[in-house]
Tab-separated table of C-alpha atoms in Angstrom:
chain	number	residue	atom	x	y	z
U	1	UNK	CA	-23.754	20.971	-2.123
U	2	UNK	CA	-23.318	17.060	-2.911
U	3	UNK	CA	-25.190	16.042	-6.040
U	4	UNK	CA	-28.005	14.075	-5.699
U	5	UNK	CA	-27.006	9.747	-7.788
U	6	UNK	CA	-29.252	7.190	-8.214
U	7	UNK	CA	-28.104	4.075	-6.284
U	8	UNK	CA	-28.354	1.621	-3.650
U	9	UNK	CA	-27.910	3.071	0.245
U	10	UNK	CA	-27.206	2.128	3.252
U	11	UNK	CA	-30.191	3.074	5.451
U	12	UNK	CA	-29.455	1.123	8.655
U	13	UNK	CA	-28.358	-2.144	10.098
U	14	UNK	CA	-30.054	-5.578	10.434
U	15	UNK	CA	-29.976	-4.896	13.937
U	16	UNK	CA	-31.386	-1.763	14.192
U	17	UNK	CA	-34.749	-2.802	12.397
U	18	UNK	CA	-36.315	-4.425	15.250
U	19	UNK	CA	-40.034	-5.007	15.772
U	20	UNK	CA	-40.688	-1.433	15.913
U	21	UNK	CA	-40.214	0.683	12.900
U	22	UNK	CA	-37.493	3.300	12.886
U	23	UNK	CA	-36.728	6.497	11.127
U	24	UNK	CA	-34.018	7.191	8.629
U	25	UNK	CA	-32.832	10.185	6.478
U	26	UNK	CA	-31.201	8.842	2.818
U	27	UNK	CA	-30.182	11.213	0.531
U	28	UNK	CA	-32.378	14.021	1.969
U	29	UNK	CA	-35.809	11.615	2.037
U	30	UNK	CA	-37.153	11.043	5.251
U	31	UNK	CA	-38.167	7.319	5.438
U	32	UNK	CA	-39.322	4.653	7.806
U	33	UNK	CA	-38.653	1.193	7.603
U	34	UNK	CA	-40.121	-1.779	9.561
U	35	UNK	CA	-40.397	-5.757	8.838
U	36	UNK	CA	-43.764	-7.310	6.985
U	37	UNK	CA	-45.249	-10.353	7.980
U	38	UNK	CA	-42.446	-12.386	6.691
U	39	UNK	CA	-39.425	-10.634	8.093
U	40	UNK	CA	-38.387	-8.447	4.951
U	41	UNK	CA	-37.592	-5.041	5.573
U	42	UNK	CA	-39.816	-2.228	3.961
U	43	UNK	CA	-39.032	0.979	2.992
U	44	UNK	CA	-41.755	4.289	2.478
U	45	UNK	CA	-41.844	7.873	3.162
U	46	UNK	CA	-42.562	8.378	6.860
U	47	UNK	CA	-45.487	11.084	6.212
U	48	UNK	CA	-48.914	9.442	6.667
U	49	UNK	CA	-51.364	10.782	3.696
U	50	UNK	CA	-54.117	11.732	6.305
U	51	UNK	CA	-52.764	14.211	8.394
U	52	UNK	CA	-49.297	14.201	8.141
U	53	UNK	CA	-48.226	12.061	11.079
U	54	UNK	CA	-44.739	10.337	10.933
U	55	UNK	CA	-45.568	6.961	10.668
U	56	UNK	CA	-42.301	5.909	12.399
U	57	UNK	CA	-44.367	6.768	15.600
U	58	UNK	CA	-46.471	4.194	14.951
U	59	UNK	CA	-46.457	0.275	14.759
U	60	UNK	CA	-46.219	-2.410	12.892
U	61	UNK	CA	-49.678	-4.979	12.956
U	62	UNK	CA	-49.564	-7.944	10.576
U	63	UNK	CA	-46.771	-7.319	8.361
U	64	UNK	CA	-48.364	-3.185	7.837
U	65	UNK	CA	-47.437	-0.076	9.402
U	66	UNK	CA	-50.276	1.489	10.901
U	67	UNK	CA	-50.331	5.361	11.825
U	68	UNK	CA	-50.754	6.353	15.461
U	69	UNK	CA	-53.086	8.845	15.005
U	70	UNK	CA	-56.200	7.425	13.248
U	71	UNK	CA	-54.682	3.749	12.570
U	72	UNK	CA	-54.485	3.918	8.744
U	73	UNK	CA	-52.592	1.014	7.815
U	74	UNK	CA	-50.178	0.789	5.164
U	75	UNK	CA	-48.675	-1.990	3.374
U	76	UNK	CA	-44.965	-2.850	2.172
U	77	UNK	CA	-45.996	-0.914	-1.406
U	78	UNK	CA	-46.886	2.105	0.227
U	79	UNK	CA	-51.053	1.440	-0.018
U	80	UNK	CA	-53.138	2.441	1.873
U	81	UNK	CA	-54.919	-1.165	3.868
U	82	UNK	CA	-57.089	0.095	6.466
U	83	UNK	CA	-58.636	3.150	7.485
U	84	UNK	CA	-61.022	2.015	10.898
U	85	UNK	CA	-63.235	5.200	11.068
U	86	UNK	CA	-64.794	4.231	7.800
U	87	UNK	CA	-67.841	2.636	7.966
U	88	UNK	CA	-68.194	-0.972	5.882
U	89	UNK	CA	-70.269	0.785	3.129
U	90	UNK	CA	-67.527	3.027	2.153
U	91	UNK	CA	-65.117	1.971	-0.355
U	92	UNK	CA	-61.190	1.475	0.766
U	93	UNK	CA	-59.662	3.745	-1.882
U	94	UNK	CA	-56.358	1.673	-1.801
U	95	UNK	CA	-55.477	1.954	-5.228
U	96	UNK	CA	-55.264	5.597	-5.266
U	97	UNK	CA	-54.306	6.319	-1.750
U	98	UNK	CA	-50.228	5.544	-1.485
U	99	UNK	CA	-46.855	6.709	-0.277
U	100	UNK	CA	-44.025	6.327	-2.091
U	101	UNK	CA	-42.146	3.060	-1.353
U	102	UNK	CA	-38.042	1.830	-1.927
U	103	UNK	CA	-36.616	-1.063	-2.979
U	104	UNK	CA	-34.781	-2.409	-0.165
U	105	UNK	CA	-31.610	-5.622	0.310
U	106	UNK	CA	-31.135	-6.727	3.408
U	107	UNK	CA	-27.425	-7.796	2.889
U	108	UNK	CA	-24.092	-8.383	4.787
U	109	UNK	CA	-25.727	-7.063	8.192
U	110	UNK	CA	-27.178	-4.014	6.801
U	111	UNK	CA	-30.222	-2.296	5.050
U	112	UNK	CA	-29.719	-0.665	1.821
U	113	UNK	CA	-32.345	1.322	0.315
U	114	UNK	CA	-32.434	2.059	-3.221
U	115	UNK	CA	-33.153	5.952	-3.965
U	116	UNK	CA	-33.813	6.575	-7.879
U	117	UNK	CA	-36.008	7.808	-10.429
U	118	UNK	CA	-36.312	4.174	-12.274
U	119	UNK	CA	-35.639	0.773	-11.170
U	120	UNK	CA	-32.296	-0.549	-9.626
U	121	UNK	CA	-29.995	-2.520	-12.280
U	122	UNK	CA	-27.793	-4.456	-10.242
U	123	UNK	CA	-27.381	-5.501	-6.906
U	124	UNK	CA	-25.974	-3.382	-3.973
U	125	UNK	CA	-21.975	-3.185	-3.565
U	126	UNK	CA	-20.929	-6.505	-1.943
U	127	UNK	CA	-18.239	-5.492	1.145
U	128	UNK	CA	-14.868	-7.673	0.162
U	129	UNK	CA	-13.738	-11.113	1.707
U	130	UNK	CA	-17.267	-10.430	3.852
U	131	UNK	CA	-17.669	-13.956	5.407
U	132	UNK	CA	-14.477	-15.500	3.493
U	133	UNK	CA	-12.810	-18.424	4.948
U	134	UNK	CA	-9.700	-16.815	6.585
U	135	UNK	CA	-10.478	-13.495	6.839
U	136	UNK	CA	-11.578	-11.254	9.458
U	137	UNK	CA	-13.539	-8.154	9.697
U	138	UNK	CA	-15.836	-5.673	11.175
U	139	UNK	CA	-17.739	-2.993	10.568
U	140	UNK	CA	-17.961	0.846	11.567
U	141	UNK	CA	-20.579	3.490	11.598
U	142	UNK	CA	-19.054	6.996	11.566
U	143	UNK	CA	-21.160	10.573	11.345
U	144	UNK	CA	-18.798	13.364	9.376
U	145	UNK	CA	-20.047	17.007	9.282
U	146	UNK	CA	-18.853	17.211	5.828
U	147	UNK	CA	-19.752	16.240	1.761
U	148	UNK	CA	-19.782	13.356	0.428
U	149	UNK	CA	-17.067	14.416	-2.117
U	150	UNK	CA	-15.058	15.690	0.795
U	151	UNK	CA	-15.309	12.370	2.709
U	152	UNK	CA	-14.221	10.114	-0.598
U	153	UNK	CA	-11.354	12.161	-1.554
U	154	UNK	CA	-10.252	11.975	2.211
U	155	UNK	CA	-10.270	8.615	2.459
U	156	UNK	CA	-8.469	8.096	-1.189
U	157	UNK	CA	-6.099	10.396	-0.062
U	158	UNK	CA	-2.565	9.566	0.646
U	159	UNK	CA	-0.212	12.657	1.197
U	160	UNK	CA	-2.790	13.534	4.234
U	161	UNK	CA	-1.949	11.096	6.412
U	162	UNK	CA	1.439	12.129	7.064
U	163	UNK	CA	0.132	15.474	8.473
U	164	UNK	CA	-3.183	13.983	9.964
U	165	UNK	CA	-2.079	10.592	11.296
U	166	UNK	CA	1.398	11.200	12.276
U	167	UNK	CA	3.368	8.090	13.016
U	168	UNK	CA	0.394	5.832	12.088
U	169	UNK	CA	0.720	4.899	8.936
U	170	UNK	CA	3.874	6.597	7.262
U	171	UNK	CA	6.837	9.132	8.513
U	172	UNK	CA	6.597	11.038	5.313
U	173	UNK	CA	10.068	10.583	3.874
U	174	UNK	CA	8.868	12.118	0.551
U	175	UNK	CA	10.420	9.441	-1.578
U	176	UNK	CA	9.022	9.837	-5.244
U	177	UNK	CA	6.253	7.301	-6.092
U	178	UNK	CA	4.784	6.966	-9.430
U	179	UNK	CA	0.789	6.104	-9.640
U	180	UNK	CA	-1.200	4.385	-12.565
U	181	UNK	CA	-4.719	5.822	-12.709
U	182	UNK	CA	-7.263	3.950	-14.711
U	183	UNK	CA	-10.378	5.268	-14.999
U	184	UNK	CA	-13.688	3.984	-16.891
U	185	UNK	CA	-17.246	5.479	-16.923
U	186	UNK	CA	-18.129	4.518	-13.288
U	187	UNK	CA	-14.821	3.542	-11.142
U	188	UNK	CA	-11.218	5.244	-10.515
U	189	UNK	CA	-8.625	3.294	-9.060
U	190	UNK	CA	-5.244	4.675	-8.396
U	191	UNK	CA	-2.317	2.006	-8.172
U	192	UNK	CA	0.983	2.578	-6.240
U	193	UNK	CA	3.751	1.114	-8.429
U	194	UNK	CA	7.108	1.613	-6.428
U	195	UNK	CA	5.449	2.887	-2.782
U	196	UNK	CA	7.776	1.817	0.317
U	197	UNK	CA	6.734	-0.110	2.854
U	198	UNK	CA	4.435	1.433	5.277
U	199	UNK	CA	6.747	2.682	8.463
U	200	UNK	CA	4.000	3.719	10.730
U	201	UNK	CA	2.744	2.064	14.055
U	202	UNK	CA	-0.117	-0.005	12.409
U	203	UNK	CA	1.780	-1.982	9.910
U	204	UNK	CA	4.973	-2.759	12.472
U	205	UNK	CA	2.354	-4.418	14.802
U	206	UNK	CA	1.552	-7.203	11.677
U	207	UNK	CA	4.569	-6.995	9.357
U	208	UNK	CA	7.864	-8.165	9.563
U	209	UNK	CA	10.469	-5.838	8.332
U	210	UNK	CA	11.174	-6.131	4.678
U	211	UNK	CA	7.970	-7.279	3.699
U	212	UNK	CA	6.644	-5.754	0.273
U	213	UNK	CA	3.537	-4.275	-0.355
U	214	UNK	CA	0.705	-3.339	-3.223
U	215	UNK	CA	-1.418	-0.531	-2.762
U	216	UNK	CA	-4.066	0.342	-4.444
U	217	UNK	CA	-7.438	3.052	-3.549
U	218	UNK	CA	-10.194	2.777	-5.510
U	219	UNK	CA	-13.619	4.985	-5.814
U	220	UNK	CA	-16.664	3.368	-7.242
U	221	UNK	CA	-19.925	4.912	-7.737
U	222	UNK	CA	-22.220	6.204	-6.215
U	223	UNK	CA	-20.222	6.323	-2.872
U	224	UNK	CA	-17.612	3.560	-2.780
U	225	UNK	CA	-14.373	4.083	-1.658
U	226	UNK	CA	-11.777	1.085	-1.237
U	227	UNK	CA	-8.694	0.648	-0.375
U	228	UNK	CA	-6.086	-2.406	-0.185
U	229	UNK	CA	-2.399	-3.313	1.099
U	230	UNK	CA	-1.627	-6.911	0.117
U	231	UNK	CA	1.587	-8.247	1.532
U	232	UNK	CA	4.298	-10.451	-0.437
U	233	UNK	CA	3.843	-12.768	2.465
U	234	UNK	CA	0.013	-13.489	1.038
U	235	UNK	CA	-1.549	-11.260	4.136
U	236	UNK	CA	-3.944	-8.044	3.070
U	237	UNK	CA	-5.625	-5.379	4.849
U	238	UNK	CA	-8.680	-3.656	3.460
U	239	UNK	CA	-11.137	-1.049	3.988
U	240	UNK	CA	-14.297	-0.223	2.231
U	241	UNK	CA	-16.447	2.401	3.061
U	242	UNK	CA	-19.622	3.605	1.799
U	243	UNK	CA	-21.539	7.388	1.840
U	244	UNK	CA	-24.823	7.903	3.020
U	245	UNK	CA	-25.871	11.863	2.448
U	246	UNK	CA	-28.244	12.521	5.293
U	247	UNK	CA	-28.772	16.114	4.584
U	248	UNK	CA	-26.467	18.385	2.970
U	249	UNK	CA	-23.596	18.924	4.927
U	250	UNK	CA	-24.563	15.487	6.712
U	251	UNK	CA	-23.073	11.825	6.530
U	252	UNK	CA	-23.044	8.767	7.477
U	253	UNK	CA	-20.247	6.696	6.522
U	254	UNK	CA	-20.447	2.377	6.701
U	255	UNK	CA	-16.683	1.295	7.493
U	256	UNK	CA	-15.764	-2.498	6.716
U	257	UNK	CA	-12.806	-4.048	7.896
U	258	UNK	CA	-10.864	-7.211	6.478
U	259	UNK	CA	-7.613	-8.331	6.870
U	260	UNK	CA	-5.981	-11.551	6.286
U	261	UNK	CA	-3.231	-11.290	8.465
U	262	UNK	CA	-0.624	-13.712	10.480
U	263	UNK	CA	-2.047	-13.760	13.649
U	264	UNK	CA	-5.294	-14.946	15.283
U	265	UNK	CA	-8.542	-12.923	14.232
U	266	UNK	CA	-9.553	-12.954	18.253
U	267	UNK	CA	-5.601	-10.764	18.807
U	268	UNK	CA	-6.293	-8.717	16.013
U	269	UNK	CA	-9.847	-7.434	15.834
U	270	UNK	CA	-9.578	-5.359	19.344
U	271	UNK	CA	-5.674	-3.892	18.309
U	272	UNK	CA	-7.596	-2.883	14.908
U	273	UNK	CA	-10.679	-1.672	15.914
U	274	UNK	CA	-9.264	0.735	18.582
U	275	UNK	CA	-6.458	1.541	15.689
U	276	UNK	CA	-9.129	2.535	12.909
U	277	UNK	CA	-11.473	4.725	14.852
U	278	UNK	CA	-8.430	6.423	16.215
U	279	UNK	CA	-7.528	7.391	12.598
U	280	UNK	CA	-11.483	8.262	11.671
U	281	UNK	CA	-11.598	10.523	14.738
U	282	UNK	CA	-8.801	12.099	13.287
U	283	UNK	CA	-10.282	12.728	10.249
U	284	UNK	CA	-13.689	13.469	11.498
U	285	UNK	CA	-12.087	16.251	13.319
U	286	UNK	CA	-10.386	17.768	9.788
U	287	UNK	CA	-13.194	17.188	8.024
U	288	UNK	CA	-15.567	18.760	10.008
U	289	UNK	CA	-13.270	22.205	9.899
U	290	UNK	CA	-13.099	21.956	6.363
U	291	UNK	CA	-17.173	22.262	5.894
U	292	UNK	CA	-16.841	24.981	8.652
U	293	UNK	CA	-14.276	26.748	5.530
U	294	UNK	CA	-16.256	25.380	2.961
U	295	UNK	CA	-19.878	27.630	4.355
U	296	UNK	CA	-17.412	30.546	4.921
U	297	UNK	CA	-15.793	30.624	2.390
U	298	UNK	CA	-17.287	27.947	-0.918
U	299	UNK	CA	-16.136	25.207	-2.501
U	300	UNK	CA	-13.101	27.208	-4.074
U	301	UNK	CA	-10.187	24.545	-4.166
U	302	UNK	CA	-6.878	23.689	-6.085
U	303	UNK	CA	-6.464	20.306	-7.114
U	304	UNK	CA	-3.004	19.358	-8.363
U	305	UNK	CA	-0.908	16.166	-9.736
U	306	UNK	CA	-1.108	14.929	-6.404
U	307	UNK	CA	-4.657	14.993	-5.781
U	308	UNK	CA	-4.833	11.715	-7.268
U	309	UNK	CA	-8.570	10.898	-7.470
U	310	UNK	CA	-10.006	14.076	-6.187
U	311	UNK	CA	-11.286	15.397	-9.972
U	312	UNK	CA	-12.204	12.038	-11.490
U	313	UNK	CA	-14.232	11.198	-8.389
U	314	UNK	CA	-16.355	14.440	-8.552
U	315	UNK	CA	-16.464	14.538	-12.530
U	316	UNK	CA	-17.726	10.473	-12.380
U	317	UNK	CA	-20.430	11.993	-9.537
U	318	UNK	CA	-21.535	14.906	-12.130
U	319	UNK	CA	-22.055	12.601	-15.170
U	320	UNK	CA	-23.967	10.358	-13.586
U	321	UNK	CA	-26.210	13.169	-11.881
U	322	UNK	CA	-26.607	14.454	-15.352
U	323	UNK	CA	-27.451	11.335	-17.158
U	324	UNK	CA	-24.419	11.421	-19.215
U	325	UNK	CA	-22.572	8.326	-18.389
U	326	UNK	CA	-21.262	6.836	-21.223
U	327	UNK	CA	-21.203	2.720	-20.158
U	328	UNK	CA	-19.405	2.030	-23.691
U	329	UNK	CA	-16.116	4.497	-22.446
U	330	UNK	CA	-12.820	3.244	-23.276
U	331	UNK	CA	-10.768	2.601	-20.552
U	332	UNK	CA	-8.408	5.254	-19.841
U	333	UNK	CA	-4.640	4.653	-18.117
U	334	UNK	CA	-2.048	6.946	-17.037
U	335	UNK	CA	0.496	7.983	-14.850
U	336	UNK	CA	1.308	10.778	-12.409
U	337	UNK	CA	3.915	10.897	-9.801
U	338	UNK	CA	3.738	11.607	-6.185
U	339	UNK	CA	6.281	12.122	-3.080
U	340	UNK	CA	5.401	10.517	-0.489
């Protein structure tokens, strides 16, 4: 079972919060979001105080949400507005009649929603080179049957992909790489130091032979995972993705795309789109047979040497679902070495 972090969410995207509001699970709390008067997007529980009606049934009437089954209005704080069957001589309890509401960011095409027991510190995480002059990019929206923990070690995970996505991204010629780890009290990033040259079908379609390459996968919390290949010949290729937990068991994972490559961003967006979701399939698939194992049998794994990021990732999760992040941690560097 995924631990529960506070943190900023992505709930849905720009497009997808029309004029009509819509329903959305974060982190196991069943919301609804529509737009107020002004366009901003509002976040509350969808459960209506008077009879329990989802209010993402209902519609949205000057900037409020207002329940389908006796009209109660509600406002972008969660109060309580209207409620038509009373007559004028009865007082509008607004103050004390409320639903919990969520800070919400419309940013970089999509909703996030912050879930928390006090108020958001920062910003949401900003999606790299988004917008950039010279880059180009897109995003993804993937379902996995699986934990979050599951999902962020797969996709910080290199010695998989030789046995998962033959051919596309390495032949597995086991050549001994050596990784520096540095860790601090909320990121883990793993850099390559002596990796070859990717050898599978993806990088021969944008780089010439001979071409070097830095490597680096990061995790960032509550649900960040990145990763980067930047080119001696100043090109790069990234992708970021970030968790939603729907329900346990349950997730739904934002994708973004960037590259700066040589060729024109019309060419390559189609080759990489069709490219990428190939290779999440393929990992939807695994995944979803590992959280089959996983009910069977628990959460009883082996990590080793090679399991890069797998243990920091879940041990950053668990102090910071425990409180006990420590913001004032020295930075810690190592190595460990790999074949890959």
């Amino acid at each position: 079972m995924d631990v529960f972090l506070d943190g900023w969410y992505i709930a849905a995207t720009s497009k997808q919060v029309k004029k009509a509001p819509i329903r959305r699970v974060v982190e196991g709390k069943t919301l609804v979001l529509f737009r107020d008067e002004i366009g901003h997007v509002q976040a509350l529980v969808d459960h209506c105080l008077h009879r329990g009606m989802k209010l993402s049934n209902g519609c949205v009437k000057q900037g409020t949400l207002e329940c389908p089954y006796h009209g109660w209005r509600y406002n972008g704080k969660g109060e309580v507005v209207s409620q038509p069957a009373l007559c004028d001589h009865e007082p509008l309890k607004s103050k004390t009649l409320s639903i919990d509401s969520f800070p919400t960011l419309e940013q970089e095409e999509h909703i996030w929603v912050y879930i928390g027991h006090s108020p958001p510190k920062s910003p949401p995480f900003s999606f790299p080179f988004y917008g950039e002059k010279g880059w180009g990019h897109f995003f993804m929206h993937t379902q996995f049957e699986a934990s979050v923990v599951a999902c962020l070690e797969n996709f910080l995970d290199v010695p998989h992909t030789v046995y998962v996505h033959p051919g596309l991204f390495r032949k597995g010629g086991f050549t001994a790489v050596k990784a520096r780890i540095t860790k601090d009290s909320h990121s883990v990033k793993a850099e390559f130091l002596n990796e070859p040259v990717l050898t599978g079908i993806g990088p021969r379609l944008f780089f010439p032979k001979g071409t070097q390459m830095r490597h680096t996968d990061a995790f960032y919390l509550p649900s960040i995972s990145r990763v980067d290949y930047t080119f001696s010949n100043n090109r790069a290729f990234l992708i970021t993705s970030q968790c939603t937990r729907q329900d346990d068991g349950i997730v739904n994972v934002t994708t973004h795309i960037a590259w700066n490559l040589p060729l024109p961003k019309m060419l390559c967006k189609p080759i990489l789109r069709a490219y990428c979701r190939h290779v999440i399939l393929q990992d939807v698939r695994l995944l979803k047979k590992i959280g089959q194992q996983t009910e069977r049998f628990g959460p009883q794994f082996l990590h080793t040497n090679a399991d890069l990021l797998g243990r920091h990732i879940i041990s950053l999760r668990k102090n910071a679902a425990d409180g006990t992040l420590d913001d004032n941690e020295a930075i810690s560097v190592f190595e460990r070495e790999l074949n890959l």
